[in-house]
Coordinates of C-alpha atoms in Angstrom, one line a residue:
X1 CA -16.5 -21.2 -79.8
X2 CA -16.7 -19.1 -76.7
X3 CA -19.8 -18.1 -74.9
X4 CA -20.6 -14.6 -73.6
X5 CA -23.0 -14.4 -70.6
X6 CA -26.6 -13.2 -70.9
X7 CA -25.8 -10.2 -68.8
X8 CA -23.5 -8.8 -71.4
X9 CA -25.9 -9.7 -74.2
X10 CA -28.9 -8.1 -72.4
X11 CA -26.9 -5.0 -71.6
X12 CA -26.2 -4.5 -75.3
X13 CA -29.8 -5.0 -76.3
X14 CA -31.4 -2.9 -73.5
X15 CA -28.9 0.0 -73.7
X16 CA -28.6 0.5 -77.5
X17 CA -30.3 3.8 -77.2
X18 CA -27.4 5.1 -75.2
X19 CA -24.8 4.4 -77.9
X20 CA -23.3 7.6 -79.3
X21 CA -22.1 7.9 -82.9
X22 CA -18.7 9.2 -84.0
X23 CA -17.8 12.8 -83.4
X24 CA -15.3 15.1 -81.7
X25 CA -14.1 13.6 -78.4
X26 CA -14.6 16.1 -75.6
X27 CA -12.5 16.4 -72.4
X28 CA -14.1 14.8 -69.4
X29 CA -15.7 17.3 -67.0
X30 CA -16.5 17.3 -63.3
X31 CA -20.2 18.3 -63.0
X32 CA -23.4 18.1 -61.1
X33 CA -21.7 19.1 -57.8
X34 CA -24.4 19.0 -55.2
X35 CA -22.1 19.8 -52.3
X36 CA -19.0 21.9 -51.7
X37 CA -16.3 20.2 -53.7
X38 CA -14.4 18.4 -51.0
X39 CA -12.4 16.4 -53.6
X40 CA -10.1 18.1 -56.1
X41 CA -9.6 16.3 -59.4
X42 CA -6.7 17.0 -61.8
X43 CA -6.0 15.0 -64.9
X44 CA -2.5 13.8 -64.9
X45 CA -2.5 12.0 -68.3
X46 CA -4.8 10.2 -70.7
X47 CA -4.5 7.7 -73.5
X48 CA -7.0 7.5 -76.3
X49 CA -6.7 3.8 -77.3
X50 CA -9.7 3.9 -79.6
X51 CA -8.3 6.5 -81.9
X52 CA -4.8 5.0 -81.8
X53 CA -6.2 1.7 -82.9
X54 CA -8.9 2.9 -85.1
X55 CA -12.0 1.3 -83.6
X56 CA -13.7 4.1 -81.6
X57 CA -17.5 3.9 -81.8
X58 CA -17.6 0.3 -82.9
X59 CA -18.3 -1.1 -79.4
X60 CA -20.2 0.1 -76.3
X61 CA -18.4 -1.3 -73.2
X62 CA -15.0 -2.0 -71.7
X63 CA -15.1 -4.4 -68.7
X64 CA -11.4 -4.9 -68.1
X65 CA -10.5 -2.9 -65.0
X66 CA -6.9 -1.8 -64.3
X67 CA -4.5 -3.3 -61.7
X68 CA -1.2 -2.1 -60.3
X69 CA 2.1 -4.2 -60.5
X70 CA 4.9 -4.1 -58.0
X71 CA 7.2 -2.2 -60.4
X72 CA 4.8 0.8 -60.8
X73 CA 2.9 -0.2 -63.9
X74 CA -0.9 -0.1 -64.5
X75 CA -2.1 -3.1 -66.5
X76 CA -5.4 -3.9 -68.1
X77 CA -6.9 -5.8 -71.1
X78 CA -9.4 -4.5 -73.6
X79 CA -12.2 -5.8 -75.8
X80 CA -9.9 -6.0 -78.8
X81 CA -7.7 -8.6 -77.1
X82 CA -4.8 -6.3 -76.2
X83 CA -3.0 -6.1 -72.9
X84 CA -1.4 -2.8 -72.0
X85 CA 1.1 -1.9 -69.3
X86 CA 1.4 1.9 -68.6
X87 CA 3.7 3.8 -66.4
X88 CA 1.7 4.9 -63.3
X89 CA 3.7 8.2 -63.3
X90 CA 3.2 9.5 -66.8
X91 CA 1.2 6.9 -68.8
X92 CA 4.1 5.9 -71.0
X93 CA 3.4 2.5 -72.6
X94 CA 5.9 0.1 -71.1
X95 CA 4.7 -2.9 -73.1
X96 CA 1.7 -4.3 -75.0
X97 CA 0.7 -7.8 -76.0
X98 CA -1.8 -8.6 -78.7
X99 CA -3.6 -11.8 -77.7
X100 CA -6.5 -11.4 -80.2
X101 CA -9.2 -12.5 -77.8
X102 CA -11.5 -10.0 -75.9
X103 CA -10.8 -9.4 -72.2
X104 CA -13.9 -8.7 -70.1
X105 CA -12.5 -9.1 -66.6
X106 CA -9.9 -7.6 -64.3
X107 CA -6.3 -9.0 -64.2
X108 CA -4.7 -10.2 -61.0
X109 CA -1.1 -9.6 -60.0
X110 CA 0.3 -12.0 -57.4
X111 CA 3.8 -13.1 -56.6
X112 CA 5.2 -11.1 -59.6
X113 CA 2.9 -12.9 -62.0
X114 CA 0.0 -11.4 -64.0
X115 CA -3.1 -13.6 -64.5
X116 CA -5.9 -12.8 -66.9
X117 CA -8.8 -14.8 -68.4
X118 CA -10.2 -14.2 -71.9
X119 CA -13.6 -14.4 -73.5
X120 CA -12.6 -17.5 -75.4
X121 CA -11.8 -19.3 -72.1
X122 CA -8.0 -19.2 -72.2
X123 CA -6.3 -18.3 -69.0
X124 CA -2.9 -16.6 -69.3
X125 CA 0.0 -16.1 -66.9
X126 CA 2.4 -13.3 -67.9
X127 CA 5.5 -11.7 -66.6
X128 CA 4.2 -8.2 -65.6
X129 CA 7.6 -6.7 -66.3
X130 CA 7.5 -7.3 -70.1
X131 CA 4.3 -9.2 -71.0
X132 CA 6.1 -12.5 -71.7
X133 CA 3.8 -15.5 -71.6
X134 CA 4.6 -18.0 -68.9
X135 CA 1.8 -20.4 -69.5
X136 CA -1.8 -20.7 -70.7
X137 CA -4.7 -23.0 -69.9
X138 CA -7.9 -23.5 -71.8
X139 CA -11.0 -23.7 -69.5
X140 CA -13.4 -24.1 -72.5
X141 CA -15.7 -21.2 -71.9
X142 CA -15.6 -17.4 -71.3
X143 CA -13.8 -16.2 -68.2
X144 CA -15.7 -13.0 -67.2
X145 CA -14.6 -12.9 -63.5
X146 CA -11.2 -12.2 -62.0
X147 CA -9.2 -15.3 -60.9
X148 CA -8.0 -15.8 -57.3
X149 CA -4.7 -17.1 -55.9
X150 CA -3.7 -18.5 -52.5
X151 CA -0.3 -20.0 -51.9
X152 CA 0.6 -22.2 -54.9
X153 CA -3.0 -22.6 -56.2
X154 CA -5.0 -20.5 -58.7
X155 CA -8.8 -20.8 -59.0
X156 CA -10.8 -19.6 -61.9
X157 CA -14.5 -19.8 -62.8
X158 CA -16.0 -19.8 -66.3
X159 CA -19.4 -19.3 -68.0
X160 CA -20.1 -23.1 -68.1
X161 CA -20.5 -23.2 -64.3
X162 CA -17.1 -24.7 -63.9
X163 CA -14.4 -23.9 -61.3
X164 CA -10.8 -24.9 -62.1
X165 CA -7.9 -25.2 -59.7
X166 CA -4.4 -24.9 -61.2
X167 CA -0.8 -24.8 -60.1
X168 CA -0.3 -21.0 -60.1
X169 CA 3.3 -21.3 -61.1
X170 CA 3.1 -23.8 -63.9
X171 CA -0.6 -23.8 -65.0
X172 CA -0.8 -27.6 -64.3
X173 CA -4.4 -28.9 -63.7
X174 CA -5.2 -29.8 -60.1
X175 CA -9.0 -30.3 -59.9
X176 CA -12.3 -29.2 -61.4
X177 CA -15.8 -28.7 -60.0
X178 CA -19.0 -27.9 -61.8
X179 CA -22.7 -27.6 -61.4
X180 CA -25.4 -28.0 -64.1
X181 CA -25.9 -24.9 -66.2
X182 CA -29.3 -23.4 -65.8
X183 CA -31.6 -23.1 -68.8
X184 CA -33.2 -19.9 -67.6
X185 CA -31.9 -16.4 -68.1
X186 CA -29.0 -15.3 -65.9
X187 CA -27.8 -11.8 -65.5
X188 CA -24.1 -12.7 -65.3
X189 CA -23.7 -16.4 -64.6
X190 CA -20.5 -16.6 -62.5
X191 CA -18.6 -14.6 -60.0
X192 CA -15.0 -14.5 -59.0
X193 CA -14.1 -17.3 -56.6
X194 CA -12.8 -16.2 -53.2
X195 CA -10.0 -18.1 -51.4
X196 CA -9.6 -17.9 -47.6
X197 CA -7.4 -20.1 -45.4
X198 CA -7.5 -23.1 -47.6
X199 CA -11.2 -22.9 -48.6
X200 CA -12.7 -21.9 -52.0
X201 CA -16.0 -20.0 -51.9
X202 CA -17.6 -20.2 -55.3
X203 CA -21.0 -18.9 -56.6
X204 CA -22.9 -20.5 -59.5
X205 CA -25.6 -19.5 -61.9
X206 CA -28.1 -21.8 -60.2
X207 CA -27.9 -19.7 -57.0
X208 CA -25.8 -22.1 -55.0
X209 CA -22.8 -21.0 -53.0
X210 CA -20.3 -23.8 -52.5
X211 CA -17.3 -24.1 -50.2
X212 CA -14.6 -26.5 -51.4
X213 CA -11.3 -27.5 -49.9
X214 CA -8.5 -25.7 -51.8
X215 CA -6.2 -28.7 -51.7
X216 CA -8.4 -31.3 -53.5
X217 CA -11.8 -29.8 -54.2
X218 CA -13.7 -31.7 -51.5
X219 CA -17.0 -30.2 -50.6
X220 CA -17.0 -28.4 -47.2
X221 CA -20.6 -27.1 -47.4
X222 CA -23.2 -25.7 -49.9
X223 CA -26.0 -23.2 -49.6
X224 CA -28.9 -22.4 -52.0
X225 CA -29.3 -18.6 -52.1
X226 CA -31.8 -18.5 -55.0
X227 CA -34.9 -18.2 -52.7
X228 CA -36.8 -20.3 -55.1
X229 CA -36.5 -17.8 -58.0
X230 CA -36.6 -19.4 -61.4
X231 CA -35.0 -16.5 -63.2
X232 CA -31.9 -14.4 -62.5
X233 CA -30.9 -16.5 -59.6
X234 CA -27.2 -16.4 -60.3
X235 CA -24.6 -15.3 -57.8
X236 CA -23.0 -12.2 -59.4
X237 CA -20.9 -10.8 -56.6
X238 CA -17.6 -12.4 -55.5
X239 CA -18.0 -13.8 -51.9
X240 CA -16.5 -11.4 -49.5
X241 CA -14.8 -12.6 -46.3
X242 CA -14.6 -10.2 -43.3
X243 CA -13.4 -11.8 -40.1
X244 CA -15.6 -14.8 -39.4
X245 CA -18.4 -13.5 -41.7
X246 CA -19.0 -14.3 -45.4
X247 CA -21.0 -11.9 -47.5
X248 CA -22.5 -12.9 -50.8
X249 CA -25.4 -11.8 -53.1
X250 CA -27.5 -13.4 -55.9
X251 CA -29.2 -11.2 -58.5
X252 CA -32.8 -12.1 -57.4
X253 CA -32.1 -13.7 -54.0
X254 CA -30.6 -10.6 -52.3
X255 CA -27.7 -10.0 -49.9
X256 CA -26.6 -12.5 -47.2
X257 CA -24.3 -12.6 -44.3
X258 CA -23.3 -16.2 -43.6
X259 CA -21.3 -18.0 -41.0
X260 CA -17.9 -18.6 -42.7
X261 CA -17.4 -22.1 -41.2
X262 CA -20.8 -23.5 -41.9
X263 CA -22.7 -21.4 -44.4
X264 CA -25.5 -20.8 -41.9
X265 CA -27.5 -17.6 -42.6
X266 CA -27.0 -14.8 -40.1
X267 CA -29.1 -12.2 -41.9
X268 CA -30.6 -11.7 -45.3
X269 CA -31.7 -8.5 -47.2
X270 CA -34.4 -8.7 -49.9
X271 CA -32.7 -6.7 -52.7
X272 CA -32.5 -7.1 -56.4
X273 CA -29.5 -6.7 -58.7
X274 CA -26.8 -6.5 -56.1
X275 CA -23.4 -6.2 -57.7
X276 CA -19.8 -6.4 -56.4
X277 CA -19.3 -6.0 -52.7
X278 CA -16.6 -4.0 -50.9
X279 CA -16.0 -3.4 -47.2
X280 CA -14.2 -0.8 -45.1
X281 CA -14.4 0.0 -41.4
X282 CA -17.3 -2.4 -40.8
X283 CA -19.4 -1.0 -43.6
X284 CA -20.4 -2.8 -46.8
X285 CA -20.6 -0.9 -50.0
X286 CA -22.5 -2.1 -53.0
X287 CA -25.0 -1.1 -55.8
X288 CA -28.4 -2.6 -56.4
X289 CA -31.4 -1.6 -58.4
X290 CA -32.5 1.0 -55.9
X291 CA -29.1 2.7 -55.6
X292 CA -25.7 2.6 -53.9
X293 CA -25.8 1.3 -50.3
X294 CA -23.6 1.8 -47.3
X295 CA -24.7 -1.1 -45.0
X296 CA -23.6 -2.0 -41.4
X297 CA -21.9 -5.3 -41.9
X298 CA -22.9 -6.6 -38.4
X299 CA -26.6 -5.8 -38.4
X300 CA -27.3 -5.5 -42.1
X301 CA -29.0 -2.1 -41.8
X302 CA -28.4 0.7 -44.2
X303 CA -26.5 3.7 -43.1
X304 CA -27.5 5.5 -46.3
X305 CA -28.7 4.8 -49.8
X306 CA -27.8 7.1 -52.7
X307 CA -30.3 6.7 -55.6
X308 CA -29.2 6.0 -59.1
X309 CA -30.7 6.5 -62.6
X310 CA -33.0 3.5 -63.0
X311 CA -31.5 2.7 -66.4
X312 CA -27.9 2.9 -65.4
X313 CA -25.6 0.0 -64.4
X314 CA -23.0 0.5 -61.6
X315 CA -19.6 -1.1 -61.2
X316 CA -17.3 -1.0 -58.2
X317 CA -17.7 0.6 -55.7
X318 CA -14.1 1.5 -54.7
X319 CA -13.9 3.0 -51.1
X320 CA -11.2 5.6 -50.4
X321 CA -10.3 7.1 -47.1
X322 CA -13.0 9.8 -47.5
X323 CA -15.0 9.0 -50.6
X324 CA -16.6 6.2 -52.5
X325 CA -16.0 5.8 -56.3
X326 CA -18.7 4.2 -58.4
X327 CA -18.5 3.6 -62.1
X328 CA -21.7 4.2 -64.1
X329 CA -22.3 2.7 -67.5
X330 CA -24.1 5.8 -68.8
X331 CA -23.3 8.8 -66.6
X332 CA -19.6 8.4 -65.8
X333 CA -17.9 8.1 -62.4
X334 CA -19.9 9.0 -59.4
X335 CA -18.1 10.2 -56.2
X336 CA -20.0 10.0 -52.9
X337 CA -19.1 11.0 -49.4
X338 CA -18.5 7.7 -47.5
X339 CA -20.0 9.0 -44.3
X340 CA -23.2 10.5 -45.6
X341 CA -23.7 9.2 -49.2
X342 CA -23.9 12.8 -50.4
X343 CA -22.8 13.4 -54.0
X344 CA -19.4 15.0 -54.2
X345 CA -18.9 15.1 -57.9
X346 CA -19.6 13.3 -61.2
X347 CA -16.9 12.8 -63.8
X348 CA -18.7 12.8 -67.1
X349 CA -16.5 11.0 -69.7
X350 CA -19.2 11.1 -72.4
X351 CA -19.4 7.3 -72.5
X352 CA -19.5 6.0 -68.9
X353 CA -17.5 3.3 -67.2
X354 CA -18.2 -0.5 -67.0
X355 CA -14.8 -1.4 -65.7
X356 CA -14.2 -0.8 -62.0
X357 CA -12.0 2.1 -61.0
X358 CA -8.6 1.7 -59.3
X359 CA -7.5 4.0 -56.5
X360 CA -3.8 3.9 -55.6
X361 CA -1.9 6.5 -53.6
X362 CA -4.4 9.3 -54.2
X363 CA -4.4 8.5 -57.9
X364 CA -7.5 7.3 -59.7
X365 CA -7.2 5.2 -62.8
X366 CA -10.2 4.8 -65.1
X367 CA -10.8 2.9 -68.4
X368 CA -13.9 4.3 -70.2
X369 CA -16.4 2.5 -72.5
X370 CA -15.0 4.4 -75.5
X371 CA -11.5 3.1 -74.7
X372 CA -10.1 6.3 -73.2
X373 CA -7.8 5.7 -70.2
X374 CA -7.6 8.4 -67.5
X375 CA -5.3 9.1 -64.6
X376 CA -6.5 11.6 -62.1
X377 CA -4.8 13.1 -59.0
X378 CA -7.4 13.1 -56.2
X379 CA -7.3 14.5 -52.7
X380 CA -8.9 11.6 -50.8
X381 CA -7.1 12.1 -47.4
X382 CA -9.2 11.6 -44.3
X383 CA -10.7 14.9 -43.0

């Protein structure tokens, strides 16, 4: 029996009021433009997977973000347990595999292999050209975070506070680490592990960030980032390595910059609800309870903060050359100017986005909460 994290359960309970019933599906629109439209959107193609498979309206969220393969396919998994590969050019379905287990995380494509974990705890390695299964491994609990690969080793985290290292080519078990599962509420419970130069950086639901040797799992160092909080102390954001700095966040503990080699704290920001981190040109981008932040990575000071609806949940953000793309669970896709934080546009899909967007070669790929897949042409060239 698999286990879904409290974050997903709480999201369903707290946001039931936002669930829309069945009706005529409208085309997405670009609205609420509060600045001259510096970014032009054009729909290239769409796929309505809900209507094709007959389950539209039965669920509320899709967490499986899309990835690109080396042969020009866009691959993602859905809540029904299907994996789809679509042509980046025109959306033609290249292949599909019915696994029968919900997918709530992003796939990873490395060395011509597609890796994806399921809500039942099974980790799959597939051939991205045709979807053929290469191997599978049972971790015993829901995998809700993307796996990581460095060299010949794959590392995955699951909802039981366990981190597994496997042979990326064969799926053979190498080592496992775990921490005691907390009894208090957590908002997510585990984040994607980060691999960098032979070290695994893994966050756990008790607020601890651990650094392990990739080769054998030996502990390099550990740091408690919970700040003594009894509730919601889990590390939700995948650790982010930039040069000799390590950035990480816990839901209640805030945002940290640490020394990569030792885990010593360089600076700390008291923030709640920090989600996934991204970085570009020395600026950190992330969403928290008070909005979307652009933060100087060296000093930890905000360049700007763009407020969000207090009841919305953000995913991403995905930085482009000119703009920042943030998926919103209720409102749609928010596009902000990277330099100023000014709102450029809002793509209102009618259901919102819980899966992170993918920006590739001035094309934006989105998988909405009502299982509609969108491909947009965007002008995101530097000014």
